[in-house]
XYZ file of N, CA, C and O in Angstrom:
652
model
N 56.337 143.542 191.237
C 55.949 144.374 190.442
C 57.678 144.939 189.394
O 58.274 145.132 189.498
N 57.498 144.440 188.360
C 59.364 144.806 187.492
C 58.514 145.661 187.338
O 57.698 146.639 186.311
N 59.755 146.561 187.429
C 60.659 147.930 186.110
C 61.517 147.722 185.496
O 62.082 147.008 186.090
N 61.787 148.831 185.300
C 63.328 149.178 183.857
C 62.853 150.096 184.209
O 62.572 151.022 183.272
N 64.581 151.072 183.743
C 64.830 152.405 183.021
C 65.704 152.346 183.181
O 67.127 152.136 183.285
N 66.972 152.608 181.809
C 67.412 152.876 181.021
C 68.046 154.190 180.655
O 67.273 154.812 180.091
N 69.418 154.509 180.961
C 69.419 155.808 180.264
C 70.851 155.721 179.644
O 71.721 154.835 179.842
N 71.389 157.046 178.880
C 72.706 157.026 178.513
C 72.863 158.297 178.744
O 72.301 159.109 178.371
N 74.409 158.577 178.378
C 75.350 159.526 178.748
C 76.268 159.730 177.798
O 77.273 158.564 178.232
N 76.767 160.617 176.915
C 78.102 161.024 176.482
C 78.859 162.031 177.175
O 78.125 163.206 177.353
N 79.392 161.780 176.904
C 80.287 162.709 177.792
C 81.251 164.679 176.149
O 81.942 163.281 175.333
N 81.660 165.132 176.362
C 82.424 166.091 175.515
C 84.047 165.717 175.448
O 84.604 164.608 176.197
N 84.403 165.452 174.621
C 86.110 165.043 173.902
C 86.923 166.623 175.422
O 86.571 167.385 174.847
N 87.455 166.199 175.809
C 88.165 167.127 176.859
C 89.973 166.376 176.454
O 90.599 165.398 176.306
N 90.944 167.019 176.059
C 92.491 166.291 175.682
C 92.917 165.404 177.366
O 92.310 165.947 178.886
N 93.059 164.391 177.104
C 93.010 163.740 178.905
C 94.439 164.687 179.735
O 94.293 164.170 180.680
N 95.304 165.101 179.063
C 96.269 166.086 179.536
C 95.815 167.385 180.500
O 96.634 167.118 181.849
N 94.277 167.515 179.965
C 94.094 168.131 181.492
C 93.058 167.571 182.590
O 92.841 168.136 183.918
N 93.639 166.285 182.870
C 92.849 165.656 183.638
C 93.991 164.805 185.021
O 95.528 164.610 184.399
N 93.549 164.611 186.128
C 94.683 164.336 186.919
C 94.601 162.937 187.220
O 93.990 161.652 186.809
N 96.215 162.478 187.008
C 96.505 160.971 186.891
C 95.566 159.972 188.161
O 95.306 161.013 189.179
N 95.032 158.708 187.965
C 94.523 158.136 188.493
C 95.413 157.600 189.912
O 96.022 157.042 189.556
N 94.489 157.371 191.203
C 95.184 156.885 192.126
C 94.403 155.198 191.399
O 93.660 154.689 191.349
N 95.526 154.402 191.704
C 95.525 153.352 192.139
C 93.870 152.487 192.663
O 94.614 152.606 194.260
N 93.449 151.754 192.500
C 92.412 151.213 193.425
C 92.164 149.328 193.006
O 92.026 148.583 192.372
N 92.464 149.098 194.204
C 92.958 147.467 193.606
C 90.852 146.993 194.256
O 90.298 147.152 195.282
N 90.364 146.143 193.468
C 88.982 145.382 193.744
C 88.918 144.449 194.430
O 90.192 143.525 194.359
N 88.061 144.183 194.901
C 87.795 143.167 196.003
C 87.117 141.840 194.744
O 85.836 141.928 195.418
N 88.142 140.745 194.827
C 87.147 140.282 193.830
C 86.911 139.040 194.729
O 85.865 138.278 193.978
N 86.042 139.403 196.295
C 86.064 137.866 197.155
C 84.436 138.943 197.108
O 83.698 138.319 197.649
N 84.316 140.260 196.732
C 83.145 140.824 196.639
C 82.045 139.972 195.503
O 82.672 140.176 194.519
N 81.055 139.672 196.505
C 79.849 138.960 195.086
C 79.459 139.885 194.038
O 79.105 139.719 193.244
N 79.301 141.523 194.340
C 79.044 142.031 193.334
C 80.107 142.959 192.002
O 79.792 143.005 191.731
N 81.494 142.252 193.145
C 83.187 142.486 191.871
C 82.351 141.209 191.370
O 83.072 141.381 189.886
N 81.558 139.968 191.143
C 82.238 139.249 190.577
C 80.393 139.902 189.193
O 80.471 139.044 188.298
N 79.366 139.814 190.044
C 78.581 140.649 188.875
C 78.972 141.615 187.827
O 78.447 141.752 186.940
N 79.481 142.394 188.526
C 80.177 143.350 187.553
C 81.121 142.635 186.516
O 80.835 143.120 185.561
N 81.607 141.916 186.808
C 82.553 141.226 185.745
C 81.564 140.673 184.381
O 82.491 139.966 183.957
N 80.792 139.910 185.271
C 80.313 139.462 184.406
C 79.067 140.564 183.069
O 79.104 139.967 181.949
N 78.889 141.480 183.378
C 77.985 142.447 182.630
C 79.263 142.578 182.003
O 79.353 143.191 180.955
N 80.789 142.761 182.228
C 81.914 143.074 181.737
C 82.279 142.349 180.477
O 82.441 142.634 179.182
N 82.048 141.474 180.830
C 81.969 139.680 179.747
C 80.825 139.598 179.111
O 81.385 139.556 178.091
N 79.489 140.268 179.224
C 78.797 140.205 177.829
C 78.832 141.319 177.202
O 78.378 141.401 175.920
N 78.910 142.344 177.820
C 79.209 143.594 176.616
C 80.553 142.865 176.214
O 80.655 143.659 174.606
N 81.817 142.557 176.523
C 82.806 142.344 175.269
C 82.413 141.337 174.682
O 82.400 141.089 173.156
N 81.346 140.702 174.459
C 80.997 139.412 173.359
C 80.415 139.795 172.940
O 80.136 139.682 171.327
N 78.987 141.209 173.324
C 78.547 141.200 172.436
C 79.793 142.919 171.658
O 79.498 143.119 170.492
N 80.438 143.423 171.794
C 81.396 144.059 170.711
C 81.832 143.336 170.007
O 81.715 143.460 168.581
N 82.614 141.816 170.379
C 82.730 141.185 169.384
C 82.055 140.862 168.131
O 83.178 140.400 167.357
N 81.331 140.303 168.875
C 79.675 139.820 168.045
C 79.867 140.489 166.644
O 78.746 140.595 165.310
N 80.210 142.465 167.358
C 79.985 143.504 166.131
C 81.108 143.760 165.719
O 81.004 144.630 165.554
N 82.100 142.937 165.350
C 83.145 143.350 165.428
C 83.888 144.584 165.767
O 84.628 145.022 164.969
N 83.674 144.950 167.026
C 84.536 145.643 167.902
C 84.999 145.173 168.787
O 85.115 144.205 169.355
N 86.368 145.916 169.442
C 87.676 145.226 169.788
C 87.074 145.018 171.654
O 86.177 146.297 171.483
N 87.417 144.214 172.107
C 87.060 143.779 173.523
C 87.717 145.653 174.451
O 88.843 145.817 174.527
N 86.786 145.509 175.446
C 87.839 146.975 176.237
C 88.085 145.890 177.473
O 88.060 145.238 177.892
N 89.312 147.187 177.818
C 90.433 146.894 179.158
C 88.991 146.808 180.827
O 88.544 147.983 180.253
N 89.182 146.192 181.025
C 88.390 146.488 182.846
C 89.698 147.889 183.788
O 90.649 147.667 183.111
N 88.605 148.505 183.972
C 89.631 149.615 184.759
C 89.059 149.666 186.316
O 88.155 150.147 186.675
N 89.910 149.290 187.450
C 88.773 149.109 188.507
C 89.007 150.495 189.485
O 88.063 151.034 189.964
N 89.842 151.470 188.367
C 88.680 152.899 189.111
C 87.945 153.869 188.433
O 87.470 154.083 188.700
N 87.791 152.960 187.115
C 86.529 153.825 186.379
C 85.780 153.005 187.462
O 84.523 153.347 187.102
N 85.630 151.462 187.596
C 84.516 150.484 188.698
C 84.410 151.325 189.348
O 82.885 151.252 190.136
N 85.397 151.787 189.953
C 85.051 152.344 191.415
C 84.205 153.838 191.430
O 83.373 153.351 192.153
N 84.381 154.416 190.376
C 83.630 155.377 190.137
C 82.296 155.091 189.832
O 80.812 155.352 190.370
N 81.908 153.881 189.263
C 80.850 153.377 187.786
C 79.616 153.062 189.660
O 78.982 153.302 190.245
N 80.530 151.848 190.421
C 80.080 151.753 191.426
C 79.239 152.940 192.599
O 78.470 152.664 193.442
N 80.214 153.799 192.900
C 79.976 154.786 193.464
C 78.469 155.624 193.155
O 77.481 156.096 193.602
N 78.629 155.653 191.812
C 77.050 156.476 191.331
C 76.578 154.958 191.047
O 74.761 155.975 192.300
N 76.075 154.272 191.377
C 74.994 152.990 191.937
C 75.124 153.445 192.906
O 73.717 152.959 193.436
N 75.598 152.994 194.300
C 75.332 153.618 195.294
C 74.592 154.916 195.676
O 73.722 154.984 196.552
N 75.714 156.093 194.778
C 74.823 156.924 195.320
C 73.245 156.730 194.372
O 71.551 157.452 195.570
N 72.837 156.672 193.683
C 71.557 156.609 192.469
C 70.795 155.807 194.422
O 69.346 156.254 194.505
N 70.796 154.673 194.995
C 70.204 153.629 195.711
C 70.402 154.693 197.211
O 68.653 154.534 197.580
N 71.037 154.887 197.240
C 70.976 155.544 198.355
C 70.559 156.737 198.608
O 69.493 157.361 199.400
N 70.548 157.842 197.814
C 69.931 159.685 197.814
C 68.887 159.129 196.211
O 67.754 160.356 196.952
N 67.975 158.358 196.232
C 66.666 158.056 195.670
C 66.506 158.629 194.243
O 65.797 159.141 194.199
N 67.471 158.679 193.756
C 67.839 159.055 192.527
C 67.953 158.405 191.493
O 68.685 157.253 191.252
N 67.737 157.745 189.871
C 68.059 157.642 188.556
C 68.176 158.428 188.113
O 67.518 158.611 186.761
N 69.863 158.684 187.323
C 69.733 159.817 186.633
C 71.966 160.282 186.215
O 72.111 159.137 187.614
N 71.965 160.079 185.419
C 73.759 160.745 184.979
C 74.043 162.139 185.996
O 75.123 161.830 186.012
N 73.223 162.563 186.439
C 73.498 163.238 187.068
C 73.487 163.719 188.478
O 72.138 163.469 189.110
N 74.753 163.297 189.279
C 74.648 163.278 190.652
C 74.352 164.704 191.242
O 75.038 165.638 190.922
N 72.907 164.683 191.752
C 72.624 165.789 192.663
C 73.852 166.404 193.400
O 74.235 168.122 193.154
N 74.938 165.769 194.450
C 76.130 166.527 195.282
C 77.157 165.885 193.165
O 78.041 167.396 194.345
N 77.487 165.487 192.918
C 78.780 165.078 192.046
C 79.393 165.688 191.018
O 79.735 165.434 190.348
N 77.437 165.968 190.130
C 77.584 166.538 188.713
C 77.847 165.240 187.907
O 77.269 164.119 188.208
N 77.945 166.008 186.266
C 77.588 164.667 185.322
C 79.021 164.075 185.598
O 80.042 163.888 186.154
N 78.780 162.601 184.777
C 80.357 161.957 184.358
C 81.397 162.843 184.174
O 82.765 162.141 185.092
N 81.630 163.289 183.313
C 82.283 164.071 182.991
C 83.161 164.470 184.134
O 84.480 164.557 184.554
N 82.938 166.059 185.056
C 83.127 166.033 186.004
C 83.202 164.946 187.236
O 84.709 165.195 188.151
N 82.865 163.851 187.317
C 82.882 162.684 188.663
C 84.334 161.798 188.166
O 85.332 161.761 188.955
N 84.254 161.812 186.829
C 85.793 161.342 186.601
C 87.231 162.208 186.895
O 88.016 161.615 187.025
N 87.014 163.307 185.777
C 87.814 164.588 186.472
C 88.483 164.130 188.393
O 89.264 165.025 188.311
N 86.908 164.654 188.668
C 87.241 164.442 190.022
C 88.357 164.147 190.723
O 88.545 163.864 191.966
N 87.918 162.709 189.908
C 88.662 161.461 190.582
C 90.187 161.188 189.992
O 90.636 159.826 190.362
N 91.088 162.323 189.277
C 91.758 162.031 188.819
C 91.849 161.013 187.400
O 93.063 160.325 187.113
N 91.273 160.457 186.990
C 91.080 159.456 185.837
C 91.128 160.250 184.139
O 89.901 161.084 184.097
N 92.254 159.792 183.292
C 92.644 160.161 183.217
C 91.811 159.950 181.304
O 91.382 158.954 181.501
N 91.141 160.989 180.541
C 90.247 160.542 179.958
C 90.449 161.767 179.003
O 90.040 162.573 179.110
N 89.910 161.251 177.800
C 89.284 162.147 176.656
C 87.719 162.137 175.945
O 87.862 162.345 175.079
N 87.566 160.871 176.266
C 85.851 160.664 175.886
C 85.398 159.603 176.815
O 86.325 158.525 177.372
N 84.045 159.687 177.347
C 83.512 158.946 178.291
C 82.539 158.799 178.082
O 81.268 159.834 177.632
N 81.330 157.832 178.057
C 79.713 157.474 178.119
C 79.813 156.757 179.772
O 80.400 156.399 180.348
N 78.395 156.778 179.741
C 77.789 156.081 181.091
C 76.263 155.284 180.483
O 75.707 156.084 179.822
N 76.064 154.184 181.168
C 74.885 153.105 181.150
C 74.634 153.211 182.083
O 75.247 152.630 182.813
N 73.231 153.305 182.491
C 73.357 153.064 184.102
C 71.013 152.305 183.873
O 70.805 152.192 182.068
N 71.066 151.020 184.673
C 70.188 150.842 184.501
C 69.443 150.250 186.113
O 70.601 150.468 187.143
N 68.300 150.082 186.082
C 67.640 149.891 187.213
C 66.977 148.856 187.769
O 65.510 149.195 186.282
N 66.773 147.956 188.176
C 65.788 146.939 188.055
C 65.326 146.649 189.015
O 66.619 146.439 190.346
N 64.128 145.279 188.879
C 63.648 144.556 189.918
C 63.209 143.303 190.001
O 61.591 143.538 188.979
N 63.709 142.268 190.325
C 62.149 141.111 190.078
C 63.098 140.189 188.934
O 62.277 139.431 188.549
N 64.024 140.377 188.045
C 64.719 139.689 187.126
C 65.285 138.952 187.881
O 66.206 138.373 188.643
N 64.868 137.705 186.952
C 66.115 136.547 187.471
C 68.078 136.662 187.161
O 68.444 136.301 188.257
N 67.699 137.322 186.220
C 69.313 137.603 185.955
C 69.528 138.909 185.996
O 69.853 139.332 184.190
N 69.054 140.411 186.518
C 70.195 141.524 186.103
C 71.087 141.253 185.372
O 71.437 142.883 184.700
N 71.735 140.542 185.634
C 73.346 141.326 184.335
C 73.258 141.295 183.391
O 72.812 141.651 182.198
N 72.245 140.222 183.036
C 71.415 139.767 181.034
C 70.774 140.572 180.955
O 70.703 140.972 179.776
N 70.228 141.292 181.935
C 69.041 141.998 181.799
C 69.512 143.461 181.051
O 69.140 144.084 180.560
N 70.494 144.243 182.191
C 71.138 145.185 181.514
C 71.267 145.087 180.453
O 71.366 146.068 179.382
N 72.456 144.190 179.999
C 73.330 144.305 178.623
C 72.062 143.935 177.598
O 72.374 144.415 176.701
N 70.742 143.281 177.515
C 70.346 142.938 176.956
C 69.561 144.549 176.310
O 69.152 144.716 175.228
N 68.908 145.425 177.357
C 68.354 145.936 177.066
C 69.297 147.406 176.370
O 68.512 147.887 175.395
N 70.424 147.211 177.069
C 70.817 148.309 176.706
C 71.578 147.541 175.014
O 71.366 148.949 174.480
N 71.158 146.840 174.478
C 71.593 146.795 173.278
C 70.470 146.671 172.359
O 70.434 146.748 170.974
N 68.848 146.483 173.168
C 67.812 147.222 172.148
C 67.604 148.434 172.545
O 66.482 149.057 171.690
N 68.201 149.381 172.739
C 67.798 150.633 173.132
C 69.283 151.158 171.308
O 70.313 151.115 172.477
N 68.711 152.106 171.165
C 69.619 152.679 170.068
C 71.082 153.387 170.774
O 72.217 152.708 170.197
N 70.617 154.055 170.787
C 71.919 155.401 171.760
C 72.491 154.463 173.290
O 73.834 154.576 173.281
N 71.706 153.065 173.999
C 72.908 152.805 174.520
C 73.914 151.698 173.691
O 74.495 151.327 173.950
N 73.342 151.012 172.887
C 73.540 150.081 171.959
C 75.076 150.548 170.993
O 76.041 150.351 171.134
N 75.169 152.039 170.907
C 75.911 152.794 170.218
C 76.959 152.364 171.208
O 78.063 152.546 171.459
N 77.020 153.723 172.524
C 77.512 153.355 173.255
C 78.711 152.281 173.878
O 79.686 151.824 174.054
N 77.929 151.204 174.450
C 78.254 150.294 174.019
C 79.023 149.150 173.155
O 80.210 148.789 173.179
N 78.911 149.938 172.275
C 80.097 149.297 171.570
C 80.392 150.094 170.014
O 81.180 149.900 169.371
N 80.870 151.430 171.214
C 81.413 153.026 170.368
C 83.021 151.982 170.458
O 83.775 151.668 171.138
N 83.613 152.472 168.720
C 84.563 152.002 169.182
C 85.725 152.850 169.189
O 87.390 152.086 169.862
N 85.418 153.801 169.678
C 86.516 155.129 170.278
C 86.927 154.512 172.164
O 87.521 154.876 172.397
N 85.863 153.809 172.692
C 86.275 153.329 174.224
C 87.390 152.477 173.764
O 87.160 151.497 173.260
N 87.845 153.042 174.960
C 89.384 151.220 175.496
C 89.107 150.652 176.338
O 90.046 149.670 176.360
N 88.682 150.921 177.924
C 88.363 150.481 179.215
C 86.624 151.234 179.409
O 85.757 152.056 179.314
N 86.601 150.419 181.089
C 85.328 150.036 181.029
C 85.036 149.812 182.310
O 86.223 149.279 183.295
N 84.529 150.533 183.310
C 83.898 149.760 184.663
C 82.696 149.531 185.231
O 82.065 150.386 184.611
N 82.737 149.129 185.577
C 81.800 148.400 185.635
C 81.061 148.635 187.480
O 81.932 147.934 188.575
N 79.690 148.856 188.104
C 79.443 148.723 189.407
C 78.181 148.731 189.618
O 77.461 149.537 188.853
N 77.567 147.475 190.852
C 76.336 147.551 191.193
C 76.069 148.158 192.807
O 77.037 147.459 193.189
N 75.278 147.810 193.054
C 74.319 148.077 194.040
C 73.086 147.627 194.501
O 72.291 147.824 193.638
N 72.880 147.308 195.350
C 71.328 146.333 195.417
C 71.078 146.749 197.222
O 71.675 147.172 197.640
N 69.473 147.225 196.428
C 68.948 147.897 197.953
C 68.305 146.661 198.501
O 68.751 145.454 198.680
N 68.188 146.493 199.675
C 67.244 145.759 200.815
C 66.211 145.325 200.055
O 66.065 144.013 200.503
N 65.232 146.201 199.015
C 64.540 145.431 198.841
C 64.897 144.508 197.297
O 63.772 144.103 196.888
N 66.351 144.368 197.292
C 66.825 143.461 196.065
C 66.506 144.355 194.463
O 65.930 143.604 193.704
N 66.577 145.602 194.665
C 66.463 146.917 193.479
C 67.479 146.482 192.955
O 68.808 146.212 193.670
N 68.696 146.280 191.617
C 69.598 146.533 191.767
C 69.590 148.347 190.497
O 68.586 148.122 190.063
N 70.685 148.690 191.097
C 71.184 150.214 190.521
C 72.675 149.324 189.520
O 73.830 149.126 190.469
N 72.414 149.298 188.198
C 73.986 149.106 187.538
C 74.662 150.351 186.847
O 73.778 150.743 185.895
N 75.616 150.381 186.551
C 76.032 151.380 186.136
C 77.140 151.236 185.488
O 78.125 149.754 186.323
N 77.558 151.183 183.904
C 79.041 150.664 182.829
C 79.338 152.253 182.203
O 78.916 152.657 182.478
N 80.936 152.228 182.573
C 81.480 153.865 182.536
C 82.492 153.159 181.294
O 82.446 152.247 181.738
N 82.740 154.063 180.356
C 83.238 154.082 179.373
C 83.890 155.309 179.402
O 83.572 156.201 178.859
N 85.554 154.666 179.004
C 86.709 155.780 178.817
C 87.301 155.662 177.768
O 87.501 153.994 176.832
N 87.907 156.728 177.124
C 89.324 156.235 175.967
C 90.431 157.417 176.910
O 89.701 158.876 177.336
N 90.654 156.798 176.520
C 92.786 157.802 177.575
C 93.117 158.401 176.680
O 93.210 158.453 175.403
């Protein structure tokens, strides 16, 4: 049986100077989940270009936070922008020392699609609030994180920031 849920969250504007500098995180390019995350990154930027919006830059630090959110949703059995332990996106980014002045997040949960990466971006583009987040010209950087449960349920998080 197929299930699908998507949500969007936007963050309030805060001065980037109020955030701590981000620690450098090196991505594991041999990780298959990293390859899937980059596929979503490419598909999202393709949509942005098709709609006359500049491409987003990839951020390993944002991707690490997105992956942590996906892992937490899978491990703790919730599907929400508010992590019961770590709070909302703004708090999670700030706690990680990631400088931002605007932030947003799309999440996707799916089981049974042939290609969950295509499905995530397609579904986000068909939903007004997710589409708005994905095509927001004020965002400059993004990161995508994916977790897969033992029964192959995908938890995908894409986070957007403006520094």
